[in-house]
Short mmCIF file of C-alpha atoms in Angstrom, two decimals:
data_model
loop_
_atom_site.label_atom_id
_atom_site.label_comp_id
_atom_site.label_asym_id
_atom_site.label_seq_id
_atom_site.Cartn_x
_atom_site.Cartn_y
_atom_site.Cartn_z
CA UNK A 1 5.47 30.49 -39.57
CA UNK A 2 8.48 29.05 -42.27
CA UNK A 3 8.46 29.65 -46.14
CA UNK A 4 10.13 26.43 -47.38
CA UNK A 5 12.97 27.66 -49.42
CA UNK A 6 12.43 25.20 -51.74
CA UNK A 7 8.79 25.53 -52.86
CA UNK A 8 8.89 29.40 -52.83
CA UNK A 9 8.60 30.96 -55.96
CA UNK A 10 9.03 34.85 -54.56
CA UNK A 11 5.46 35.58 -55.90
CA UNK A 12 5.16 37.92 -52.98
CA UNK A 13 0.99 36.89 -53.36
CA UNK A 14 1.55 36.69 -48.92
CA UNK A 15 3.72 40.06 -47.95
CA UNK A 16 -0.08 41.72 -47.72
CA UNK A 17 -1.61 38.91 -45.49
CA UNK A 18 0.89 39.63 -42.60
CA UNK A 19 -0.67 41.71 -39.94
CA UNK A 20 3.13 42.71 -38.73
CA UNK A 21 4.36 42.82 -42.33
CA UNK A 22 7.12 40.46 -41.40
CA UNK A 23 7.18 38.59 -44.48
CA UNK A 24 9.70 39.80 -47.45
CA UNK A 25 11.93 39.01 -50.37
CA UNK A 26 14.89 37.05 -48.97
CA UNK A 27 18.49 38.31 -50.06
CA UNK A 28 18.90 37.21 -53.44
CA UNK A 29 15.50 38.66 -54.25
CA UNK A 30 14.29 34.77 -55.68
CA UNK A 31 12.85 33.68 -52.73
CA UNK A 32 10.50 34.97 -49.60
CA UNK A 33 11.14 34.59 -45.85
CA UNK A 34 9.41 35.79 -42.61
CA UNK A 35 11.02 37.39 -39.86
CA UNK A 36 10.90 35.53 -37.18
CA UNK A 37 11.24 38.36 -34.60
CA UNK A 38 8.94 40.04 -36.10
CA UNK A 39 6.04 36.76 -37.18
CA UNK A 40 3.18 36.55 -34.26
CA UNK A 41 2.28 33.12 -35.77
CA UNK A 42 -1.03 34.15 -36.05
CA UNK A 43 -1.71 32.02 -39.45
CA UNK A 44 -3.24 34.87 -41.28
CA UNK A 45 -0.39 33.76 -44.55
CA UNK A 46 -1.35 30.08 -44.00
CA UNK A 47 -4.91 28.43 -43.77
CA UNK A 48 -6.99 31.47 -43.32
CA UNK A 49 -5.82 33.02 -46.82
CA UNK A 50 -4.47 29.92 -48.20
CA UNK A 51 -2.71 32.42 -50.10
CA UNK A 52 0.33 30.27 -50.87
CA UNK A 53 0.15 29.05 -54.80
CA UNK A 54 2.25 26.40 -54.16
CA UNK A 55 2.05 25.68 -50.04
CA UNK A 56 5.17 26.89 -49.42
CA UNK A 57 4.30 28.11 -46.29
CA UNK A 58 4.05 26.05 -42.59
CA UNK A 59 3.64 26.38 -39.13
CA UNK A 60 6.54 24.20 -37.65
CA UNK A 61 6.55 22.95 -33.99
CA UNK A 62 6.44 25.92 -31.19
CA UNK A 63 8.16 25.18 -28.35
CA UNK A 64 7.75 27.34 -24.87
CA UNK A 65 7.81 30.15 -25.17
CA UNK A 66 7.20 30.75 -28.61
CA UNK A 67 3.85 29.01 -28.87
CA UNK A 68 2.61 32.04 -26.53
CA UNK A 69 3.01 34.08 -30.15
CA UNK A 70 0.24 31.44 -31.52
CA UNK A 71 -2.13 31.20 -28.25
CA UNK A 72 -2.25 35.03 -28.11
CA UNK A 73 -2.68 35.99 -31.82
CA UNK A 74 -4.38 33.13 -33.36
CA UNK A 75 -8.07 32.99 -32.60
CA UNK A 76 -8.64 29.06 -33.61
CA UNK A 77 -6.27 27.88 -31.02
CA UNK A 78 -7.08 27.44 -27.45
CA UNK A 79 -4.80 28.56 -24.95
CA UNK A 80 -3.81 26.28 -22.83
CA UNK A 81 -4.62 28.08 -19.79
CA UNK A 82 -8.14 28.99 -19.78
CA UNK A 83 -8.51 26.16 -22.73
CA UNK A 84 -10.91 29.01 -24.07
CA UNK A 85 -10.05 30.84 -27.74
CA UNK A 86 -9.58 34.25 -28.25
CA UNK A 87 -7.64 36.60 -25.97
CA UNK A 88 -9.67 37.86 -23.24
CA UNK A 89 -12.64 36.34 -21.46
CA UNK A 90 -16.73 36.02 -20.43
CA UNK A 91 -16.05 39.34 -19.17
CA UNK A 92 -19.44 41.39 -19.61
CA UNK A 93 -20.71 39.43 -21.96
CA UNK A 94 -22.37 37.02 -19.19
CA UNK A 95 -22.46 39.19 -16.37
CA UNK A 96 -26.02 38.69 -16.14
CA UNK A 97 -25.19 35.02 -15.02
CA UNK A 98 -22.12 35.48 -13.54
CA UNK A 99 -21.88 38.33 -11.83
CA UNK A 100 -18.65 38.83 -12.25
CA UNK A 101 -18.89 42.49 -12.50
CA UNK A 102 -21.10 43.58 -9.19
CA UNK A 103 -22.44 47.39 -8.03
CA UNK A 104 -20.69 49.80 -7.05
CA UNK A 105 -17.51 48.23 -9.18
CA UNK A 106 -16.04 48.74 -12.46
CA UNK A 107 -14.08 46.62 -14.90
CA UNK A 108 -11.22 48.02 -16.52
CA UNK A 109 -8.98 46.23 -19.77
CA UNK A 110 -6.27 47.67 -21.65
CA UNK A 111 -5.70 45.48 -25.08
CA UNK A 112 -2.30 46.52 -25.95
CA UNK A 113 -1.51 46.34 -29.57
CA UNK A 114 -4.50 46.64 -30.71
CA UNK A 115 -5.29 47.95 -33.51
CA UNK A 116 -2.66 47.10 -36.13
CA UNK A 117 0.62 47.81 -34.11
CA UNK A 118 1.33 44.20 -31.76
CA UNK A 119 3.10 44.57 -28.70
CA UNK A 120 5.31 42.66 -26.50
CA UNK A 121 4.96 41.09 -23.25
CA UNK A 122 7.15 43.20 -21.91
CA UNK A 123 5.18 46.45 -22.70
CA UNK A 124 1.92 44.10 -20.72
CA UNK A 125 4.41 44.32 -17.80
CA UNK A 126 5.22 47.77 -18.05
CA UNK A 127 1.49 48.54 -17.73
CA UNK A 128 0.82 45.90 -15.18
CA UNK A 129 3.94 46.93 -12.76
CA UNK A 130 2.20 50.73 -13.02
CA UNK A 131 -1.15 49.30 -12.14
CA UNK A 132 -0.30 46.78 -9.83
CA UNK A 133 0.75 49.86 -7.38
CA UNK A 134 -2.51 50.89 -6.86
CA UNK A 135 -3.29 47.60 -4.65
CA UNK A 136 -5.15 46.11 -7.59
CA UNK A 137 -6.12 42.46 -8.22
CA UNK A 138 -5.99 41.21 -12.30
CA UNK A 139 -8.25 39.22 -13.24
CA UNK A 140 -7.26 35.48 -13.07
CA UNK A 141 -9.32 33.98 -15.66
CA UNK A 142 -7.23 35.93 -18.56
CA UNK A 143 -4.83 34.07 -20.24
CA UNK A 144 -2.23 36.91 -19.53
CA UNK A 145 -2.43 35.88 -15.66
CA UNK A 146 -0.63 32.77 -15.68
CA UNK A 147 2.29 34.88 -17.65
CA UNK A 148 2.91 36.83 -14.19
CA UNK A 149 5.78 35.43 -11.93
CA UNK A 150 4.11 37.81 -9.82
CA UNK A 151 0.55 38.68 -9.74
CA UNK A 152 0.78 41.43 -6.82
CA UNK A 153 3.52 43.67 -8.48
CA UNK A 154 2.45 43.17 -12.16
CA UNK A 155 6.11 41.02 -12.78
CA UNK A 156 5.79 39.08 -15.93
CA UNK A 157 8.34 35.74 -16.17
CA UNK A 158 11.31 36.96 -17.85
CA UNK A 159 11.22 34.16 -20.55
CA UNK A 160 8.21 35.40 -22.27
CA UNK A 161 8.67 39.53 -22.54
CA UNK A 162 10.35 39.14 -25.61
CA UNK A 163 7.43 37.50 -27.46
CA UNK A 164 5.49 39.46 -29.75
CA UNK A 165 1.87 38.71 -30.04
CA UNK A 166 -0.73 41.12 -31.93
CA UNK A 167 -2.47 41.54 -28.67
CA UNK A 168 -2.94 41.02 -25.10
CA UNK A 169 -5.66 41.97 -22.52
CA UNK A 170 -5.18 43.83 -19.08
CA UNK A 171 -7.94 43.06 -17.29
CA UNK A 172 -8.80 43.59 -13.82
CA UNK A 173 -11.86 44.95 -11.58
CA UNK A 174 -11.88 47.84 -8.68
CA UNK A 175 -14.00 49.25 -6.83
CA UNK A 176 -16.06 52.40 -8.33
CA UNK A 177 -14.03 54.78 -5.91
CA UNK A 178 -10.83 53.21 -6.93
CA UNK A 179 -10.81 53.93 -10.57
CA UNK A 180 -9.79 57.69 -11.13
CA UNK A 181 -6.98 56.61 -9.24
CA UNK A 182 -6.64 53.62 -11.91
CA UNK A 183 -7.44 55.78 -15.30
CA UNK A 184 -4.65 58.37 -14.15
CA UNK A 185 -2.08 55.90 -14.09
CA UNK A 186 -3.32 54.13 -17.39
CA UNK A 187 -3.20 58.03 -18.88
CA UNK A 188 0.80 58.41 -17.14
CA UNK A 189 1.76 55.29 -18.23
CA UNK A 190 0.26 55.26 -22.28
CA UNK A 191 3.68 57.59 -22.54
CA UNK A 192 6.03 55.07 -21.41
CA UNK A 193 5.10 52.13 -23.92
CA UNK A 194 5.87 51.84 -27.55
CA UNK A 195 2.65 50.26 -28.45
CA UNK A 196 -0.99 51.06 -28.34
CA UNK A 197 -3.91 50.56 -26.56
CA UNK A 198 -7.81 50.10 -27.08
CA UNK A 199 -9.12 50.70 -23.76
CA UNK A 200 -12.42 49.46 -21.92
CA UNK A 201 -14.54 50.23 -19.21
CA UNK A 202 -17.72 48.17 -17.64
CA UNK A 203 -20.35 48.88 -15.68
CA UNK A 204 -23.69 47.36 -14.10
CA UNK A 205 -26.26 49.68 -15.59
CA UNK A 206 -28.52 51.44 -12.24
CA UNK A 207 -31.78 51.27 -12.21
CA UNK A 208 -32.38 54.39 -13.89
CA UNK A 209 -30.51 53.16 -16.90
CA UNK A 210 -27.10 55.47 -16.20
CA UNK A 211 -23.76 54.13 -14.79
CA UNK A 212 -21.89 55.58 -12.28
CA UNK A 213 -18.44 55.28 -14.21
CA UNK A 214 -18.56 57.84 -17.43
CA UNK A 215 -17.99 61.12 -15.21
CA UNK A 216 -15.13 59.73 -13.19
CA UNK A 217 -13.68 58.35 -17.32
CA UNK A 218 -14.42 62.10 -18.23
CA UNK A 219 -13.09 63.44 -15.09
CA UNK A 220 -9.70 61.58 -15.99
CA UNK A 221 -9.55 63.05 -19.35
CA UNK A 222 -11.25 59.86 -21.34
CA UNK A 223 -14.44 60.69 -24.17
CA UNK A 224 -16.15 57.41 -24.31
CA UNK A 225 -16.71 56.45 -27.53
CA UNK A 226 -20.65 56.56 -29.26
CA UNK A 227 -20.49 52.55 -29.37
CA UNK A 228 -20.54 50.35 -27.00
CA UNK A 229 -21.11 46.51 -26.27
CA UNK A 230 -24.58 45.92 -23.77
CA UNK A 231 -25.51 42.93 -21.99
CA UNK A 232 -29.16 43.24 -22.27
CA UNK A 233 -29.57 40.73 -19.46
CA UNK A 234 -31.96 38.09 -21.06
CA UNK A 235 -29.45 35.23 -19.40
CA UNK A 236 -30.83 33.00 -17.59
CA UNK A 237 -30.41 31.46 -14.75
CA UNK A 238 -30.02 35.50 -13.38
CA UNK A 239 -26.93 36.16 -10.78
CA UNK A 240 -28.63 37.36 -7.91
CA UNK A 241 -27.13 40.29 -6.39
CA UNK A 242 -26.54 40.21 -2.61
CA UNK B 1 -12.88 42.01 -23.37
CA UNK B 2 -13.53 43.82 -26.35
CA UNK B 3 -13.70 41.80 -29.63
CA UNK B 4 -16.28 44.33 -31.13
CA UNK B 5 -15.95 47.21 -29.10
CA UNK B 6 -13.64 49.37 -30.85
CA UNK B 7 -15.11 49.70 -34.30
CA UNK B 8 -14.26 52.65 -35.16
CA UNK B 9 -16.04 55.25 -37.57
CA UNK B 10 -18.69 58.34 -37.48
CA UNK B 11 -21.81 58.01 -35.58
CA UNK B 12 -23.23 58.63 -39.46
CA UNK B 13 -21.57 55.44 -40.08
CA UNK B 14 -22.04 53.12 -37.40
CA UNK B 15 -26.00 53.23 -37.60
CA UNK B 16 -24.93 50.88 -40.36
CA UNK B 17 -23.06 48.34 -38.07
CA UNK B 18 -24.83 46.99 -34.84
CA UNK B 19 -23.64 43.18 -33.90
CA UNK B 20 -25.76 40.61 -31.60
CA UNK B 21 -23.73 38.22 -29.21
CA UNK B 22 -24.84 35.67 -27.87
CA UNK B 23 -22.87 32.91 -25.63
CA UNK B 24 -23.10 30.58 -23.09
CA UNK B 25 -21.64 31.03 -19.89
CA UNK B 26 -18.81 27.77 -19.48
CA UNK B 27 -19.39 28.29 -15.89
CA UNK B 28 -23.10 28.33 -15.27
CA UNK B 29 -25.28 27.32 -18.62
CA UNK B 30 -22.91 26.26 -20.73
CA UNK B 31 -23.77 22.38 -19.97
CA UNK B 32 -27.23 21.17 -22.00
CA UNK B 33 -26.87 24.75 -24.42
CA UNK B 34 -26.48 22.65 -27.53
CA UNK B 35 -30.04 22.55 -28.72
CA UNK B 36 -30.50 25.78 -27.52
CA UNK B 37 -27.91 27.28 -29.49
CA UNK B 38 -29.72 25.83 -32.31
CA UNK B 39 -33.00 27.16 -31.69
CA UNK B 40 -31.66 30.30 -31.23
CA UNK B 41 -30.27 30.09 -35.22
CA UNK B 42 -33.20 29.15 -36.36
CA UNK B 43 -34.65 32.77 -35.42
CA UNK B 44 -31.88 34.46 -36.60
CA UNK B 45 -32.69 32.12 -39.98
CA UNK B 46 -36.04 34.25 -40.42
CA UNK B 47 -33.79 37.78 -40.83
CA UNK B 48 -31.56 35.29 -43.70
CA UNK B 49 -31.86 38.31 -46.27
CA UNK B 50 -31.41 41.20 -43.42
CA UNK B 51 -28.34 39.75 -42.32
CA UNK B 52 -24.65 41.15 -43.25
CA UNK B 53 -22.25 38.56 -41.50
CA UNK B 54 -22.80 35.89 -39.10
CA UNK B 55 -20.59 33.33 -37.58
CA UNK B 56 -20.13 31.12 -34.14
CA UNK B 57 -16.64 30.22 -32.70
CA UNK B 58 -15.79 27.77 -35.65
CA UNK B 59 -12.88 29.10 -38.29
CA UNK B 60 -14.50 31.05 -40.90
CA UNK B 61 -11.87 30.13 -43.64
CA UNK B 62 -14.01 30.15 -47.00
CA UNK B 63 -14.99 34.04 -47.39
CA UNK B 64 -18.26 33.22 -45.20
CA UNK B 65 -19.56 30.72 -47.35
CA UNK B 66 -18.87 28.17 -45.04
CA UNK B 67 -21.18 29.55 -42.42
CA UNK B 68 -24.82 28.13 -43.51
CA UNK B 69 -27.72 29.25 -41.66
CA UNK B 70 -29.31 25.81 -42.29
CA UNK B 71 -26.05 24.11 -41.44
CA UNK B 72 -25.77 25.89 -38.16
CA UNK B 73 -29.31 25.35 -36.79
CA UNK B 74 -27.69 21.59 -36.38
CA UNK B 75 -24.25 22.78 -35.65
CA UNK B 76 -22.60 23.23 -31.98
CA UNK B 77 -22.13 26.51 -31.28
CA UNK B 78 -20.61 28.04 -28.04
CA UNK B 79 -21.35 31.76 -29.32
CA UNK B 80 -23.58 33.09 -31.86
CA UNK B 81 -22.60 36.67 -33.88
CA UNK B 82 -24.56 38.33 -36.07
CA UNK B 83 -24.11 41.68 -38.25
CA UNK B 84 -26.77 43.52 -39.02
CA UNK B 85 -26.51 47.05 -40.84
CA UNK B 86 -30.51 48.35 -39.87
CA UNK B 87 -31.48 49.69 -36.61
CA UNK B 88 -35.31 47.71 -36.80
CA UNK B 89 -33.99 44.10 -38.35
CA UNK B 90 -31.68 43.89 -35.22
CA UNK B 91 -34.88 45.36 -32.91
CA UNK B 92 -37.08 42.92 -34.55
CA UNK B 93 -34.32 39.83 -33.75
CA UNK B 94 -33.83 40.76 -30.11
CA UNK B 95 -37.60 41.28 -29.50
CA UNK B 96 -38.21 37.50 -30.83
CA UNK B 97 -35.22 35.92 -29.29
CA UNK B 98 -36.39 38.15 -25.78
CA UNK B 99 -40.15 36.47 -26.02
CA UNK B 100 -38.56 33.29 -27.12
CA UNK B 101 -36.71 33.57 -23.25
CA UNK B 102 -33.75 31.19 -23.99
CA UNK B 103 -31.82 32.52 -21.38
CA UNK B 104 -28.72 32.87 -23.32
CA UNK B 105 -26.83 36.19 -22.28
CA UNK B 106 -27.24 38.29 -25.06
CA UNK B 107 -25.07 41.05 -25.95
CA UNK B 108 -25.45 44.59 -28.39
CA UNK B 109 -22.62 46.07 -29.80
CA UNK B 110 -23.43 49.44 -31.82
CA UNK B 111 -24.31 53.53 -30.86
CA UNK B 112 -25.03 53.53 -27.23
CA UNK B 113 -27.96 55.64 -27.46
CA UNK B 114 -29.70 53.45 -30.12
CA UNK B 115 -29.00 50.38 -28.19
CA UNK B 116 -30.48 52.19 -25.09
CA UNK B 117 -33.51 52.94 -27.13
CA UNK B 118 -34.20 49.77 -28.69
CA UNK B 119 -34.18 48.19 -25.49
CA UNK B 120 -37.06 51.09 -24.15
CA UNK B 121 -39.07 49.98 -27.27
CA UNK B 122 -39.49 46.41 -26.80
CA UNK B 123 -39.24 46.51 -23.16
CA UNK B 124 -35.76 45.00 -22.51
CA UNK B 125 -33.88 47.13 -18.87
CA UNK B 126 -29.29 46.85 -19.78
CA UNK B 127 -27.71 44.97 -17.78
CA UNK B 128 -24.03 45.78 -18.14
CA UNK B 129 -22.22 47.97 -20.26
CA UNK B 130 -18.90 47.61 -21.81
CA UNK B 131 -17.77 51.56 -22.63
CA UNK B 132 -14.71 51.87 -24.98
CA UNK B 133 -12.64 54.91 -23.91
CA UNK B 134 -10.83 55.17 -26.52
CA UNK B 135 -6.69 54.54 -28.18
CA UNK B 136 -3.79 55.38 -26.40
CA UNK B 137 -0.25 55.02 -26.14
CA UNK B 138 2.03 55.62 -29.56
CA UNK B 139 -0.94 56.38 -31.63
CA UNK B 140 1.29 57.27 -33.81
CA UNK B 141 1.50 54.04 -34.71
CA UNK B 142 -2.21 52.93 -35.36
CA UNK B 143 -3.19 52.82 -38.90
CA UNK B 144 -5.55 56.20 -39.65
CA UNK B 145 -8.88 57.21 -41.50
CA UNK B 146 -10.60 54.62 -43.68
CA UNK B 147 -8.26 51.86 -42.93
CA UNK B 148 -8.68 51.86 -39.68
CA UNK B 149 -12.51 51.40 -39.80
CA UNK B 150 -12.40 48.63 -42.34
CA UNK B 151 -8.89 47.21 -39.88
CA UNK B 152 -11.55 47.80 -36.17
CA UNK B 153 -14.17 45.77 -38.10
CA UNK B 154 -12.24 42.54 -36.98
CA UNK B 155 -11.48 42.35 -33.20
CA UNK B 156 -9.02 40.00 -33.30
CA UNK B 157 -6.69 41.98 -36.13
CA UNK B 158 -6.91 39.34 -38.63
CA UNK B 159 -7.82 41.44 -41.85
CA UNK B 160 -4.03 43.18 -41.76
CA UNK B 161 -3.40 47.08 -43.31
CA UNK B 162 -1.46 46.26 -45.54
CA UNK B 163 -4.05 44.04 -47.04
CA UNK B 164 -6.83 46.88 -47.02
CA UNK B 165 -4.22 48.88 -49.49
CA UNK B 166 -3.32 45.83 -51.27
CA UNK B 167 -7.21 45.26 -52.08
CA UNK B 168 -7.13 49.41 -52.83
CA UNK B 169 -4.73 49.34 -55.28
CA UNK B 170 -6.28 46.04 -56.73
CA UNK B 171 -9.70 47.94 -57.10
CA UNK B 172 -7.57 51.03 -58.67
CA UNK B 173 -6.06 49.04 -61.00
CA UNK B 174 -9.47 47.44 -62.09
CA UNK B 175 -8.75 43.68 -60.87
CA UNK B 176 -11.50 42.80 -58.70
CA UNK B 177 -14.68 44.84 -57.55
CA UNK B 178 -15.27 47.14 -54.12
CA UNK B 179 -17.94 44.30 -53.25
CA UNK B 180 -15.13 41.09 -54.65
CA UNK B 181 -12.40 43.17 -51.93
CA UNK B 182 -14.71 43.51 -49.36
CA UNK B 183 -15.80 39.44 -49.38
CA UNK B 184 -11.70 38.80 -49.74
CA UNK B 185 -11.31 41.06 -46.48
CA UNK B 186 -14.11 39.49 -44.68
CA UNK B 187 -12.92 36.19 -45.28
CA UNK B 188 -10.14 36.71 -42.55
CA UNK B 189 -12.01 37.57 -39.79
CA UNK B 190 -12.99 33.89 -38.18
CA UNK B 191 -15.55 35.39 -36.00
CA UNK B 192 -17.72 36.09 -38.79
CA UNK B 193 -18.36 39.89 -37.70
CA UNK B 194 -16.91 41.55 -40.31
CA UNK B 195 -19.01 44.08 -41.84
CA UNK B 196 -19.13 43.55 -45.62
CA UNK B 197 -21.79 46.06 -46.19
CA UNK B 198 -19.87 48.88 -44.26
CA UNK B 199 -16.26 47.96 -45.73
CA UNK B 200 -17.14 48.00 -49.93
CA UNK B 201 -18.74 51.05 -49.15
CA UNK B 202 -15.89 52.87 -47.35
CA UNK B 203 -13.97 50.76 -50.28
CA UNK B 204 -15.63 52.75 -52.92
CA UNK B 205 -14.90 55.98 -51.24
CA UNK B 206 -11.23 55.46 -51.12
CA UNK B 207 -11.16 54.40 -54.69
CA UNK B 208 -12.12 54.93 -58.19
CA UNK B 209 -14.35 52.01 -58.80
CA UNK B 210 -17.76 52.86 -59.01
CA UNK B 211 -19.16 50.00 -60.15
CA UNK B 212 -22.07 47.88 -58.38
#
């Protein structure tokens, strides 16, 4: 995002709209600009407020690899990718049709940046390499995929680890007797980044309503949380389950 | 992956925010979904006065006024959310929408334990769960207490911090209302999962206002 110079009356009615707080009072103190380091082009200060008294604010042509700032943070544009919105995918949410996520396997995503911090591709990478270790496959359909020069070691392109985005999903799926192995090297490698994480884990439900992957998270040191998201499996036409 | 997973808050707290997902599948049942979709508004229509938020994948750019229950039973929507802040309105939306059978995978977000009973009660076996394990990394980087629950309500990080203590100090100052804050905060979140209910009341505990 760009603050034309011209219309800006240093109001300041935007610096609270940022998510990254990279909007301020240029030197001079008249006028406001946006950091561009800092901006994820997310277009919370533009249409969604439409905070701007006198439209002083606009999103100017992003070229490769900037526009990556937009697809990832901005959850009206499509990436080009996946040409789905948003930053992650289907996941759970239609495993009943899908089957995406079988028995006896679990799904694990690491949303780094989230909440309220943003990260850089090049802490995704940091994670990824650590992961990748383990023999792991990520999951293809997630817009981050197509960022790897290198799927099998967790190698992002070197172009893009300087772009900032507000978040971006890890996602991947292992076997059930693969993940304590994964969780401790998501727990050894939360120290090495200078970002956040929100982290998930998903399970097919057994048929006595319990999942087989909360005492391996607890035996890793993880408390799930009291919330959680359910598929309550009303989809139809049902994946049927070799 | 996790949209509204990581709303955070006390368990107190959260029996106040449960969300219903619902979304086609682009790779099996996406294709023929339309009028579907909007049959499946037209039940949510009968919970109209029960219902905090609601939203599909269009931008919600005009504080949630631009999302019409009438408007979207004739709409095209890919995914349908839905807040509700009452244990038995969202139990009494799944159980119609489960006898309806649309076959649209259909999603719960709230307290695991509720979820897992309301499904016992009207006769509904999980599927899949999504557990959320948690924040890690530099936490000490992640905005704390209140802020953080009104920030979580928004999955996609669009309702920023620093516009949560903006709206604060607006309410402290006696410029707008805890309810007026809490419809400006909502307006950023596209998704139209926002909980409006849950955010003027944390509002009114981190401020002076008590007005209604």
């Amino acid at each position: 995002m760009l603050i034309d110079r011209e219309k800006c009356i240093g109001c300041e009615e935007c610096f609270p709209y940022c998510p990254v707080g990279a909007i301020r009072l240029a030197e001079g103190g008249s006028v406001s600009e946006i950091d561009q380091a800092e901006c994820v082009e997310c277009g919370c200060c533009y249409k969604r407020s439409s905070v701007c008294p006198v439209d002083a604010i606009y999103m100017p042509k992003l070229e490769w690899p900037r526009c990556l700032r937009e697809y990832f943070s901005n959850p009206d544009v499509k990436h080009p990718s996946t040409t789905g919105n948003g930053r992650g995918t289907e996941e759970m949410k239609t495993n009943d049709v899908t089957g995406r996520f079988g028995r006896g396997e679990a799904g694990v995503a690491l949303e780094l940046g989230r909440p309220g911090v943003g990260t850089a591709f090049r802490d995704l990478e940091t994670v990824a390499m650590a992961i990748a270790r383990l023999g792991v496959e990520f999951e293809s359909q997630n817009p981050v995929a197509e960022l790897m020069a290198d799927p099998k070691t967790g190698k992002f392109n070197d172009a893009v680890l300087n772009e900032r985005v507000l978040s971006a999903i890890i996602e991947l799926k292992v076997p059930v007797g693969k993940l304590r192995d994964v969780l401790a090297v998501v727990k050894e490698v939360a120290t090495k980044i200078d970002t956040a994480f929100s982290l998930d884990l998903i399970s097919r439900v057994d048929a006595d309503g319990t999942t087989p992957v909360v005492a391996i998270a607890q035996a890793a040191g993880f408390s799930p949380r009291p919330n959680t998201k359910t598929n309550v499996g009303l989809g139809r036409p049902l994946f049927k389950e070799a | 992956m996790t949209h509204t997973l990581h709303r955070q808050g006390s368990v107190e707290d959260l029996h106040e925010d449960y969300v219903l997902l619902l979304r086609t599948s682009r790779f099996v049942n996406h294709e023929g979904s339309e009028k579907t979709m909007q049959q499946i508004w037209e039940v949510i229509s009968h919970y109209r006065e029960d219902l905090v938020n609601f939203g599909n994948h269009n931008p919600n750019w005009d504080g949630g006024e631009l999302y019409d229950l009438d408007a979207l039973q004739k709409a095209k929507s890919r995914i349908i959310h839905v807040v509700f802040r009452d244990r038995e309105k969202i139990k009494a939306c799944l159980k119609e929408i489960k006898e309806r059978d649309f076959g649209i995978s259909t999603v719960v977000s709230g307290l695991c334990g509720e979820t897992e009973k309301i499904c016992a009660e009207i006769g509904i076996s999980p599927h899949t769960v999504n557990y959320s394990l948690g924040i890690h990394g530099n936490t000490g980087r992640v905005p704390q207490g209140e802020i953080l629950e009104i920030h979580t309500m928004c999955g996609h990080s669009m309702v920023a911090t620093n516009l949560i203590h903006h709206m604060v100090n607006e309410i402290n100052k006696g410029k707008i209302t805890c309810w007026a804050a809490a419809k400006n905060l909502s307006r950023m979140c596209d998704c139209g999962i926002f909980n409006t209910y849950r955010a003027e009341k944390l509002l009114r505990s981190m401020t002076t206002d008590r007005s209604r």
